[in-house]
CSV table of C-alpha atoms and ligand atoms in Angstrom, one decimal:
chain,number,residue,atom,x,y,z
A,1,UNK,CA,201.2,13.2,78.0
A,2,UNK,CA,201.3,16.8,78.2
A,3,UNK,CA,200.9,18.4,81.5
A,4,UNK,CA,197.0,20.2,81.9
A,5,UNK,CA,196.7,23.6,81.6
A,6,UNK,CA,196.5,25.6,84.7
A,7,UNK,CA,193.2,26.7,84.8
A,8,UNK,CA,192.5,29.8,86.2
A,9,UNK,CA,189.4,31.1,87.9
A,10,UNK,CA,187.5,33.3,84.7
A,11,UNK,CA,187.5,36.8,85.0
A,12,UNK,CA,184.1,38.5,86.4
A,13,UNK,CA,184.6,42.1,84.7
A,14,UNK,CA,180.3,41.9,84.5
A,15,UNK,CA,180.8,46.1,86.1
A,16,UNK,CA,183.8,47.0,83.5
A,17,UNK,CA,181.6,45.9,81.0
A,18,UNK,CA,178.4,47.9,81.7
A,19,UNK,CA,180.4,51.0,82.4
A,20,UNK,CA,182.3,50.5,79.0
A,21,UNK,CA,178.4,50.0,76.9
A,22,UNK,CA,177.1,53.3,78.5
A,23,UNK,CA,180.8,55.2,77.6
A,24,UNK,CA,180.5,53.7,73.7
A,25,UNK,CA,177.0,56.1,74.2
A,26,UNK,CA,178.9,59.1,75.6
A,27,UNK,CA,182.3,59.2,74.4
A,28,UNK,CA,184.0,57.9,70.5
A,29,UNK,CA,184.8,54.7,71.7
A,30,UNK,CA,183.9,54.9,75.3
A,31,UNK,CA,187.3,56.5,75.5
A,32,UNK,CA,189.2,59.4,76.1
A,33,UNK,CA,192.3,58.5,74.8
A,34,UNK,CA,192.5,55.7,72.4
A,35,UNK,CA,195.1,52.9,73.4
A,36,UNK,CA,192.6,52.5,76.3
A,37,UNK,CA,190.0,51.0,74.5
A,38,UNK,CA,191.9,47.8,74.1
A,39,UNK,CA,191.1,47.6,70.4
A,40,UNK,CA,194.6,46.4,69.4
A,41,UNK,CA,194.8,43.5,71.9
A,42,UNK,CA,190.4,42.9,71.6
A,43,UNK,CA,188.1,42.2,74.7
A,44,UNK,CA,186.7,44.9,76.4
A,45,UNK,CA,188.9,47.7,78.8
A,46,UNK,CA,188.8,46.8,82.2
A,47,UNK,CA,187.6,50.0,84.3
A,48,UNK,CA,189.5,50.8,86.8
A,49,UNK,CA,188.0,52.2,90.5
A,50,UNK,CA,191.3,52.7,92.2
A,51,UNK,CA,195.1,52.5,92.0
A,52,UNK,CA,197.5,51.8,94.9
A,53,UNK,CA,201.2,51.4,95.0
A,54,UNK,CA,201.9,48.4,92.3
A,55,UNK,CA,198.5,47.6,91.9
A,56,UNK,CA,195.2,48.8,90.4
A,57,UNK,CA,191.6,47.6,91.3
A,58,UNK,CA,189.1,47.9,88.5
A,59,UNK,CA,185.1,47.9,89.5
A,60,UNK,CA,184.5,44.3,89.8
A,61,UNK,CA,187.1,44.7,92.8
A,62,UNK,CA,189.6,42.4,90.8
A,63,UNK,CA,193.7,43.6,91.7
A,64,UNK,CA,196.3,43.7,89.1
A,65,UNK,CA,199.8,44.2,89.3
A,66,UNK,CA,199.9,47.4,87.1
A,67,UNK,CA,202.9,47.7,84.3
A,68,UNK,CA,201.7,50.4,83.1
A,69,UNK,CA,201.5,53.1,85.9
A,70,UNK,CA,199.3,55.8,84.2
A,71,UNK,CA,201.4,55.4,81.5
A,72,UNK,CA,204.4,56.6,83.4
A,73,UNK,CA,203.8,59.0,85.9
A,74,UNK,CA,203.6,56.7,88.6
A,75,UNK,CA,207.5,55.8,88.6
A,76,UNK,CA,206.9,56.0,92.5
A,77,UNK,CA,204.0,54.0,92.8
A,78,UNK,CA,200.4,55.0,92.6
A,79,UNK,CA,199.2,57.3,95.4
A,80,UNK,CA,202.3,57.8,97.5
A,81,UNK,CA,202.0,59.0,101.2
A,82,UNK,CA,204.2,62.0,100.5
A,83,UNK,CA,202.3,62.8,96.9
A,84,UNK,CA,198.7,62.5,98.4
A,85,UNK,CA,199.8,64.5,101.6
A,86,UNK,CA,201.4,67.5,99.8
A,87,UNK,CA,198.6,67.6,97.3
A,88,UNK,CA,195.8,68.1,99.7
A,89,UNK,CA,198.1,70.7,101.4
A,90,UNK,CA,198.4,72.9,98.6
A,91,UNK,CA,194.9,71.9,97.6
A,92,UNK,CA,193.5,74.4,100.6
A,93,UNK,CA,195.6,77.1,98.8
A,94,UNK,CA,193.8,76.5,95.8
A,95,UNK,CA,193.9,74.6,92.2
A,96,UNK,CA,195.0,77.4,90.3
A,97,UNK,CA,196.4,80.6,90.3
A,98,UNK,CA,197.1,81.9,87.0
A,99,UNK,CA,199.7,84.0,88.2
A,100,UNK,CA,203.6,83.2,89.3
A,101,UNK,CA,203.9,80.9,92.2
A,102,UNK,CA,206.9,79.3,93.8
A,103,UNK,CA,206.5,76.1,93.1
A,104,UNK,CA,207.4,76.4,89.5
A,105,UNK,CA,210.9,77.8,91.3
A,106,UNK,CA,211.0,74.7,92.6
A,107,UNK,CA,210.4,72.3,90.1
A,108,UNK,CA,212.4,74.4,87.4
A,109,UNK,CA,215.3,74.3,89.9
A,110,UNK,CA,215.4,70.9,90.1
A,111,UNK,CA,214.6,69.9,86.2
A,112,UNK,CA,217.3,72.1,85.4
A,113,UNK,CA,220.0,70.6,87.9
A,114,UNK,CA,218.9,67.3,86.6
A,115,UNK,CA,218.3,67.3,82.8
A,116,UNK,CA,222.2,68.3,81.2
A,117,UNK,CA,220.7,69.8,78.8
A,118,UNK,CA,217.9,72.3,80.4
A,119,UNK,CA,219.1,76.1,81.9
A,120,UNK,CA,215.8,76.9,81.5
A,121,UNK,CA,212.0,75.9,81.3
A,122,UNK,CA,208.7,76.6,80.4
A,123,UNK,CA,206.0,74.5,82.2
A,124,UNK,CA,203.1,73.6,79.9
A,125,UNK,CA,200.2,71.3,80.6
A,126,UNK,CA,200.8,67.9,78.3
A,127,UNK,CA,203.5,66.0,76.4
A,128,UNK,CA,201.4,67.3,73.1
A,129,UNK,CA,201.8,70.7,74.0
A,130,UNK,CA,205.7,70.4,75.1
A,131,UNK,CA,206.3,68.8,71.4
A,132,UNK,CA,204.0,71.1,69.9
A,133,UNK,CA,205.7,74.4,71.2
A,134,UNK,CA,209.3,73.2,71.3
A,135,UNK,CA,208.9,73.1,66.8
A,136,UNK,CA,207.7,76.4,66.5
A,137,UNK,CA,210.8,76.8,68.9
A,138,UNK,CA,213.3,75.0,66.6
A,139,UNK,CA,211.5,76.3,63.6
A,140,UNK,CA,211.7,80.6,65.6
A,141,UNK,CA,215.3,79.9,66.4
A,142,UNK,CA,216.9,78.6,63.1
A,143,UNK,CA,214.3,80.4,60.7
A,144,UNK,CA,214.2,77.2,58.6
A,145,UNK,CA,211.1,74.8,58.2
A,146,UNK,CA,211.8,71.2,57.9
A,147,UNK,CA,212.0,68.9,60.5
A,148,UNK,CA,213.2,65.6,61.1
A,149,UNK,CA,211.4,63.0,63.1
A,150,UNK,CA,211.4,58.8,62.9
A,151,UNK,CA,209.4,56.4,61.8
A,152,UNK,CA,207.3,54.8,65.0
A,153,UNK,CA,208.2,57.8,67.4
A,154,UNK,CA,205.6,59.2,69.1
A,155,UNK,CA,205.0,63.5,69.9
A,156,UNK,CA,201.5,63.9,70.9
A,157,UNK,CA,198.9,64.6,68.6
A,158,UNK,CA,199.7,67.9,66.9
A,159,UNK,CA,199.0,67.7,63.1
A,160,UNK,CA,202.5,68.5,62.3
A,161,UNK,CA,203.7,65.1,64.2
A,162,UNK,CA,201.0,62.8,62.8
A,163,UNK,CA,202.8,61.8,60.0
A,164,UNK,CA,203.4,57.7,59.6
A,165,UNK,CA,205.9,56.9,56.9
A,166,UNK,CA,204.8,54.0,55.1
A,167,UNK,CA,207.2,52.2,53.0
A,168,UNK,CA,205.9,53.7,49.4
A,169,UNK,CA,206.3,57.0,50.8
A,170,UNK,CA,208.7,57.2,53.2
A,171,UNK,CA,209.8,60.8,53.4
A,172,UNK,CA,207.5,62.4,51.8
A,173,UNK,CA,205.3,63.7,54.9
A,174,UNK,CA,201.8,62.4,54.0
A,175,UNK,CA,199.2,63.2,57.0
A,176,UNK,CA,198.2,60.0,59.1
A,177,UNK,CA,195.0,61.2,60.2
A,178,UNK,CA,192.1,62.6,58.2
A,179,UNK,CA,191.8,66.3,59.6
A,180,UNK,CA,195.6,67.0,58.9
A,181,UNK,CA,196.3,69.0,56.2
A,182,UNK,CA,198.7,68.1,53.6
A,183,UNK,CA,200.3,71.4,54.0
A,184,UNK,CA,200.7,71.2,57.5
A,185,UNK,CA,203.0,68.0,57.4
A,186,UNK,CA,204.2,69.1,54.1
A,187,UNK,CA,207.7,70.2,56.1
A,188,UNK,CA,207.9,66.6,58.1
A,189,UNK,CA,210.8,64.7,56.9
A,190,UNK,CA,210.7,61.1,58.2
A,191,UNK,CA,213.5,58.3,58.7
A,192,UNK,CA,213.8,55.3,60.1
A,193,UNK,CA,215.2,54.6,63.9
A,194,UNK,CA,218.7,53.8,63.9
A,195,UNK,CA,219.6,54.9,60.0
A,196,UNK,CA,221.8,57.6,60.5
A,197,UNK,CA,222.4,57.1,56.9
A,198,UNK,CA,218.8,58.3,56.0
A,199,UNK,CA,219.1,61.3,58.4
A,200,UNK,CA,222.2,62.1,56.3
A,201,UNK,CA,220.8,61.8,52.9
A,202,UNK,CA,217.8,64.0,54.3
A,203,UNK,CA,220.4,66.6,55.3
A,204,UNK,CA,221.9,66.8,51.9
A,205,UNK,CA,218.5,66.7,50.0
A,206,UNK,CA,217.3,69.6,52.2
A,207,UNK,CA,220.3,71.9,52.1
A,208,UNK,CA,220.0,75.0,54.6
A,209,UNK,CA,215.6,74.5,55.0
A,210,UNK,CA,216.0,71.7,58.8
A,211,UNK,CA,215.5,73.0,61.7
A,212,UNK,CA,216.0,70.3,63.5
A,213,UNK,CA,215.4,66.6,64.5
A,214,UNK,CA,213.5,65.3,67.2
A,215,UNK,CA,213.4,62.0,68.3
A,216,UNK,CA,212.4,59.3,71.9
A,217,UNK,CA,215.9,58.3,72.7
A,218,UNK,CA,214.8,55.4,73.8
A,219,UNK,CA,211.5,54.3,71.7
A,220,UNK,CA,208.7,53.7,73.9
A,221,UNK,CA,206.3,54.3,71.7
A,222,UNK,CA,206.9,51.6,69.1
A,223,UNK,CA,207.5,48.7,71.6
A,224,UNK,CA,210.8,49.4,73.2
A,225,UNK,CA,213.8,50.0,70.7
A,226,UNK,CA,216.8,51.0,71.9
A,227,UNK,CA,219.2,53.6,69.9
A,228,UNK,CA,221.8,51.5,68.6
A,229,UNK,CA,225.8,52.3,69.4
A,230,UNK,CA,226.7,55.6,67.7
A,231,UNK,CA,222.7,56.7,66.4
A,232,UNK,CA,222.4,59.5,69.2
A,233,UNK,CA,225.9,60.6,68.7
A,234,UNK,CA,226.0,60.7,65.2
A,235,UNK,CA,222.2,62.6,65.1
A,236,UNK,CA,224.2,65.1,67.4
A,237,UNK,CA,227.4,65.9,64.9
A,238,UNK,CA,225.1,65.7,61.8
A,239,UNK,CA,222.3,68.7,63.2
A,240,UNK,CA,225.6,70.6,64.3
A,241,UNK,CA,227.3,70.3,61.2
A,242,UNK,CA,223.8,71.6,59.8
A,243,UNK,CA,223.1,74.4,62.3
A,244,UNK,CA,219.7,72.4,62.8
A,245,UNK,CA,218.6,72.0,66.5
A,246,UNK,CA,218.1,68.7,68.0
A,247,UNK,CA,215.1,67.7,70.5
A,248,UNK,CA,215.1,64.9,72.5
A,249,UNK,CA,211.7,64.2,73.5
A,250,UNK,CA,212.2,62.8,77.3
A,251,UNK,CA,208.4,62.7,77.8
A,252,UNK,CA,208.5,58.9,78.3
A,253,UNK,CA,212.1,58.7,79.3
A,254,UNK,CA,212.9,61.9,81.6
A,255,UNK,CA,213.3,60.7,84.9
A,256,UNK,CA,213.0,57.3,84.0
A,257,UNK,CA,215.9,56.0,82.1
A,258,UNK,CA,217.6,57.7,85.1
A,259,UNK,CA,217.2,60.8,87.2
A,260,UNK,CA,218.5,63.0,84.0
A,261,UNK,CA,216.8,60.8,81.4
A,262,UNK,CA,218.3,59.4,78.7
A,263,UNK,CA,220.6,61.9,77.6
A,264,UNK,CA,222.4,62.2,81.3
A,265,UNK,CA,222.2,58.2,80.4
A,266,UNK,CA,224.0,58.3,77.4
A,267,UNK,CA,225.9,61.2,77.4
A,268,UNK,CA,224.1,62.7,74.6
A,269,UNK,CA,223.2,66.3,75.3
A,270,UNK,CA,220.4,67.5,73.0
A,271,UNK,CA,220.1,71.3,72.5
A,272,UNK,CA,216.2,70.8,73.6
A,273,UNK,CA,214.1,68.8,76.0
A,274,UNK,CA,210.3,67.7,76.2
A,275,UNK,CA,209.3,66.3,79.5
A,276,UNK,CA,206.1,65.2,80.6
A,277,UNK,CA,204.6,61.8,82.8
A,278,UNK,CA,206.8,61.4,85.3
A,279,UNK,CA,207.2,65.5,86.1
A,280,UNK,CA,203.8,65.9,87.0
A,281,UNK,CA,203.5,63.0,89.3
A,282,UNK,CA,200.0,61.7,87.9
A,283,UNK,CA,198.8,65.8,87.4
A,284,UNK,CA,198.7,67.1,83.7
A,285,UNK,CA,201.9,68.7,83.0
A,286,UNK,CA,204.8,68.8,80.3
A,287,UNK,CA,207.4,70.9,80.0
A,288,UNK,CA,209.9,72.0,77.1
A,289,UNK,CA,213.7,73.3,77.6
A,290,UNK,CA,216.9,73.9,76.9
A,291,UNK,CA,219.9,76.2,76.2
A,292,UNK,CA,219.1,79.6,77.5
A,293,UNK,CA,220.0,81.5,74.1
A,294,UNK,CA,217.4,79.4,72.5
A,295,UNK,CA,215.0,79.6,75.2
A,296,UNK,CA,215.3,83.8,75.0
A,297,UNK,CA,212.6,83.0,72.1
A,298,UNK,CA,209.8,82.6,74.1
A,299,UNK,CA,207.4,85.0,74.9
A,300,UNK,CA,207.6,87.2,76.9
A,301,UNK,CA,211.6,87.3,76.7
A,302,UNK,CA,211.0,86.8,73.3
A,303,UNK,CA,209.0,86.6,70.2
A,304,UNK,CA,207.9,83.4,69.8
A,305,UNK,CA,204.4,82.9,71.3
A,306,UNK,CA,203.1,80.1,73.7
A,307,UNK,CA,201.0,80.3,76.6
A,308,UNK,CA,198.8,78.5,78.3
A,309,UNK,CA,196.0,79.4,81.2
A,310,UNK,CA,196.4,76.2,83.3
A,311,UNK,CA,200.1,76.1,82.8
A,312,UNK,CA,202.5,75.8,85.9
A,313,UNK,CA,199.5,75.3,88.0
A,314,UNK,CA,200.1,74.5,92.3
A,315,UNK,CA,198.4,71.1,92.1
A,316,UNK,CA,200.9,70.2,88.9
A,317,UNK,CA,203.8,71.4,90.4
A,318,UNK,CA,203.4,69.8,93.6
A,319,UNK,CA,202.9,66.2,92.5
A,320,UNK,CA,206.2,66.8,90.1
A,321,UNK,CA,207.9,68.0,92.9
A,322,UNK,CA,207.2,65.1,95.6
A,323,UNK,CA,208.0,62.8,92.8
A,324,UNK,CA,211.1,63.9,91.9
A,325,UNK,CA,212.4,64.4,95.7
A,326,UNK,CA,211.4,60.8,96.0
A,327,UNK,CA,213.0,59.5,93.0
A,328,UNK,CA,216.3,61.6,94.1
A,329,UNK,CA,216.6,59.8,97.4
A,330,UNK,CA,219.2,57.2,96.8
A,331,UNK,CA,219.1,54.0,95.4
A,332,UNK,CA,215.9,54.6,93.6
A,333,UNK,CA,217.2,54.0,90.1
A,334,UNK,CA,219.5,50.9,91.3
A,335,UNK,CA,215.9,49.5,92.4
A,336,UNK,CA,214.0,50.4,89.7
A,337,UNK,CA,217.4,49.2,87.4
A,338,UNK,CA,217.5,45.6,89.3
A,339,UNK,CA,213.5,44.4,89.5
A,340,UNK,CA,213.2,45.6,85.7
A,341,UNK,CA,216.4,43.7,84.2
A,342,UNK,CA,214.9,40.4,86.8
A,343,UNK,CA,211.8,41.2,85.2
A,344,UNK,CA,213.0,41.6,81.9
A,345,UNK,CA,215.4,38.5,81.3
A,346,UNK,CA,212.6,36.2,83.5
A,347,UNK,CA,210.5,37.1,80.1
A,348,UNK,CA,212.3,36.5,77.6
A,349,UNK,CA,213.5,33.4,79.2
A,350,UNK,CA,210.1,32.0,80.0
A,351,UNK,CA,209.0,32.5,76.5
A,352,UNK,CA,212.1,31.3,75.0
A,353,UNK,CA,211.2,28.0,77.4
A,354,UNK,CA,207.9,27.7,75.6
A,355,UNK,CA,209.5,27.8,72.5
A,356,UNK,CA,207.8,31.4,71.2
A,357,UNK,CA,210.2,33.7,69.2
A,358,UNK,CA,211.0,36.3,71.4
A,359,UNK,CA,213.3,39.3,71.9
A,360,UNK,CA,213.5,42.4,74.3
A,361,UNK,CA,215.5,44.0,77.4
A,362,UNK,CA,214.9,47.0,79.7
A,363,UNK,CA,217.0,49.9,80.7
A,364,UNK,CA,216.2,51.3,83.9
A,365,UNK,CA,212.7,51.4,84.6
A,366,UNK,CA,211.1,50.7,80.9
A,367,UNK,CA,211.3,47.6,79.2
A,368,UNK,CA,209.6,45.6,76.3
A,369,UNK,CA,209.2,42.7,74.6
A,370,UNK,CA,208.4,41.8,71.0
A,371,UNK,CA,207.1,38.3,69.8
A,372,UNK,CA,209.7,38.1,67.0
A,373,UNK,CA,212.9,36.7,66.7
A,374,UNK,CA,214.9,39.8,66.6
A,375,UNK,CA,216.7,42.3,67.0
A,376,UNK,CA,214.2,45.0,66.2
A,377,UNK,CA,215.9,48.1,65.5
A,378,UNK,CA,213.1,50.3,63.9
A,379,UNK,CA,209.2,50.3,63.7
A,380,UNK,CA,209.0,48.4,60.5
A,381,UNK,CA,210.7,45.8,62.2
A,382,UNK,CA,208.7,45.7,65.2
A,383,UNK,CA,205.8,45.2,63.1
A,384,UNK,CA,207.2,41.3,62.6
A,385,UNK,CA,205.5,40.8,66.0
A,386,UNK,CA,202.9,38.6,66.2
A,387,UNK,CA,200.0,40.9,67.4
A,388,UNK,CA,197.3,38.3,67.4
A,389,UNK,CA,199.5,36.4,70.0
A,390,UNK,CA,199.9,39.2,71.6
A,391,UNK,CA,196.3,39.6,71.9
A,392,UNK,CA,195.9,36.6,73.7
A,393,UNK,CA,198.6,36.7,75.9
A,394,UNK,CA,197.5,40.2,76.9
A,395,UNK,CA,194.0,38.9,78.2
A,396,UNK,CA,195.5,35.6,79.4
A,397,UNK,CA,197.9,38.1,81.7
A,398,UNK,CA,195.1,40.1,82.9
A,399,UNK,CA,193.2,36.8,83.9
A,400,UNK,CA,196.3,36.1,86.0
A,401,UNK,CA,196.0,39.5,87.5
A,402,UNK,CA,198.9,40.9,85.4
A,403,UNK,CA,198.0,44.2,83.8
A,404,UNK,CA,200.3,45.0,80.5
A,405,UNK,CA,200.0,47.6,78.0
A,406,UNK,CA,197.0,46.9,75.9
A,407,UNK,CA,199.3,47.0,72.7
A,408,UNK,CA,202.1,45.0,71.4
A,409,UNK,CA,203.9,48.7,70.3
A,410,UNK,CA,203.9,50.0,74.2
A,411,UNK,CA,206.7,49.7,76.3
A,412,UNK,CA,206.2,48.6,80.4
A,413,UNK,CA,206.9,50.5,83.2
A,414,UNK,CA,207.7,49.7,86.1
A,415,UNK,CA,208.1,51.7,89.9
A,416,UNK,CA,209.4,51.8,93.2
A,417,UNK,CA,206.3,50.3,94.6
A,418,UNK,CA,207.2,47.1,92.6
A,419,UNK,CA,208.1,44.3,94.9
A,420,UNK,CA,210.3,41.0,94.0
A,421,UNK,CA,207.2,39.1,95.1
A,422,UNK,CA,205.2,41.3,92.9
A,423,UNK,CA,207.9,40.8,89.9
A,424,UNK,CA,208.1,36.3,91.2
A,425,UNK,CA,204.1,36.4,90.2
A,426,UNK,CA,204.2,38.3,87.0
A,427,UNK,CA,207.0,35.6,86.0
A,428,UNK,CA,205.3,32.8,87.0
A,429,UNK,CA,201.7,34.1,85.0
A,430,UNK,CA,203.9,34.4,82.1
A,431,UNK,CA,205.3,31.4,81.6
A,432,UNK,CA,201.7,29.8,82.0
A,433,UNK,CA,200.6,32.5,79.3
A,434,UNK,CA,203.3,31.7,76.7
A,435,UNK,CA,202.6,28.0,77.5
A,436,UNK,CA,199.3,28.4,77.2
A,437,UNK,CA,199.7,30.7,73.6
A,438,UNK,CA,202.8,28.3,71.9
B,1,PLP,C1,203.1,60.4,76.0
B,1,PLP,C2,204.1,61.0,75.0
B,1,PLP,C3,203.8,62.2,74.4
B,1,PLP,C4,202.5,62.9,74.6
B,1,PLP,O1,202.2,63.3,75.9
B,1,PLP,P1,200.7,63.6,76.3
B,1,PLP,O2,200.9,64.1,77.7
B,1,PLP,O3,200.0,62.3,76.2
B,1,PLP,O4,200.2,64.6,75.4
B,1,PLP,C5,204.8,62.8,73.7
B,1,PLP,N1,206.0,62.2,73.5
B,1,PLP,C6,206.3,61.0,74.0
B,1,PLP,C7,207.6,60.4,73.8
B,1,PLP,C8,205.3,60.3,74.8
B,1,PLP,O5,205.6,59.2,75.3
């Protein structure tokens, strides 16, 4: 006899769902970003009313234990004390100023002390634009076109960056979207994660036209992939041996895979940053950087042109700068390190127990899982993972009151705010989930 499933009380989401019909009137697909929808794991969105520390209550006033944290920002927990407080301070000085303020002394100060590579910033108001702006900046600097990016790695929504390289036409820089013009990712060269030896060949096909490479240094944005021994290092010989640029795009990963992102991390030091998430705290804000010779480009020190009305604004800055003096106390990242490896190997053990194919890990505070047997080293191998499992695990979590990234290509996140008794019940729904989808 096989034991009985646990049974769990159903869901009541009767509120989510009447708030998600009327939003399918108002907004394409009730949304206004997609990945919320839930289309890639089915079921309906649950809407949420409020978030709090590790958890978020949606409108039926069920509590989840939230891995996804506003899709980073909230590295510190939602709503913390000292974030709430010093927002409503500078809130009675006003939302914007559109003209210099100190607090963008502030928070440059302290990117620049933390990120190796950064001596200098420009505060802009989403991960899209940061991406966007720092390949005109590649593309101003070196005079060449071309750029380099991987197969699976995510850089906002900017036509030049929507460019998916299917297997039949894998470098040739065909649009992903309809709206994109050919000619605009005409000059997109794609590889796949982890094949230096495509990045090479791309070099030597393209002899004197990349400006540079860009890449998530650790993939978030396709699952979670790691860079393999050697990939980082070798990306950063190859685009100097080429005079192209490279871009690490820490939007996902600054401040997370430790106080100086991945590159501080790995030792890796790019000659240009993106930022984003975790620097605004939960406010809209990115941010591009780097060396200060290259940085001279941008207007008004230099020619290249990027501005941006909103940009730098008190509220932004604020929230990025509680966060970071909160992540910077210490012991932060040996926390956020600790529950997130306990959380990480409790997973893949508990599905391993139920017999699923499974592989993942964590670094710091992001980690994954893929329902495959592994190692997946690049997008085309994450695509092995069973997504339809996935979809039912995903609403068989959130029926547990575990709340996961609605797609199997999304790593987790996890925060301060995190307890072990919070990471103990997360464990303990997934092993009845993977039981309950073997
Ligand atoms: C989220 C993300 C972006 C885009 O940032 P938005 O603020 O959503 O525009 C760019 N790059 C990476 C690596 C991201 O994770």
């Amino acid at each position: 006899m096989t034991s009985a499933p646990v049974s769990v009380p159903a869901l009541n989401t009767s509120r989510s769902q009447d708030l998600f019909s009327a939003a399918q009137t108002l907004m394409p697909g009730g949304v206004s970003s997609p990945v919320r929808a839930f289309r890639s794991v089915g079921g309906d969105p649950i809407v949420f009313d409020r978030v709090k520390g590790a958890y978020a209550w949606d409108v039926d006033g069920n509590r989840y234990i939230d891995y996804i944290g506003s899709w980073g920002p909230a590295i510190c927990g939602h709503a913390r004390p000292e974030v709430i407080g010093a927002l409503h301070e500078a809130l009675d000085r006003g939302t914007s100023f559109g003209a210099p303020c100190a607090l963008e002394n502030t928070l440059a100060e302290m990117v620049i002390e933390a990120v190796p590579s950064v001596e200098m910033v420009r505060f802009v108001n989403s991960g899209t634009e940061a991406c966007m702006s720092v390949l005109r900046l590649m593309r101003a600097f070196t005079g060449r076109d071309k750029l380099i990016k991987f197969e699976g790695c995510y850089h906002g929504h900017a036509d030049m960056f929507l460019v998916k390289a299917g297997s039949g036409v894998a470098t040739l820089g065909l649009p992903d979207s309809p709206g994109v013009p050919r000619s605009t990712t005409a000059n997109t060269l794609t590889a796949p994660y982890n094949d230096l030896e495509a990045v090479k060949q791309l070099f030597a096909d393209n002899p004197g036209e990349i400006a540079g490479v860009i890449l998530e240094p650790v993939v978030g944005n396709a699952g979670f992939i790691t860079p393999e021994p050697g990939f980082l290092e070798g990306l950063r010989e190859l685009t100097t041996e080429h005079g192209a640029l490279l871009t690490f795009d820490e939007v996902m990963t600054g401040f997370r895979i430790s106080y100086g992102g991945a590159q501080a991390r790995f030792g890796i030091t790019p000659d240009l940053t993106t930022l984003g998430k975790v620097i605004g705290g939960g406010l809209p804000v990115g941010a591009y950087g780097g060396k200060a010779e290259i940085m001279a480009m941008v207007a008004p020190a230099g020619p290249m042109y990027q501005a941006g009305t909103l940009s730098g604004n008190p509220l932004a800055m604020t929230a990025g700068i509680k966060t970071l003096e909160l992540l910077k106390q210490p012991g932060s990242y040996e926390r956020l390190e600790a529950i997130t490896k306990r959380l990480s190997d409790g997973i893949l053990a508990a599905g391993r127990e139920a017999g699923l194919p499974i592989c993942g890990g964590s670094i710091s505070a992001m980690f994954g899982f893929f329902l495959c047997d592994g190692p997946v080293r690049n997008f085309e191998e994450a695509k092995a993972t069973d997504s339809q499992r996935f979809g039912r695990l995903h609403r068989a979590m959130l029926e547990r009151g575990v709340y996961l990234a609605p797609s199997a290509f999304e790593a987790g996140f996890t925060s301060l705010a995190h307890s072990d008794a919070d990471i103990d019940a997360t464990l303990s729904a997934f092993r009845d989930c993977f039981a309950a989808i073997a």
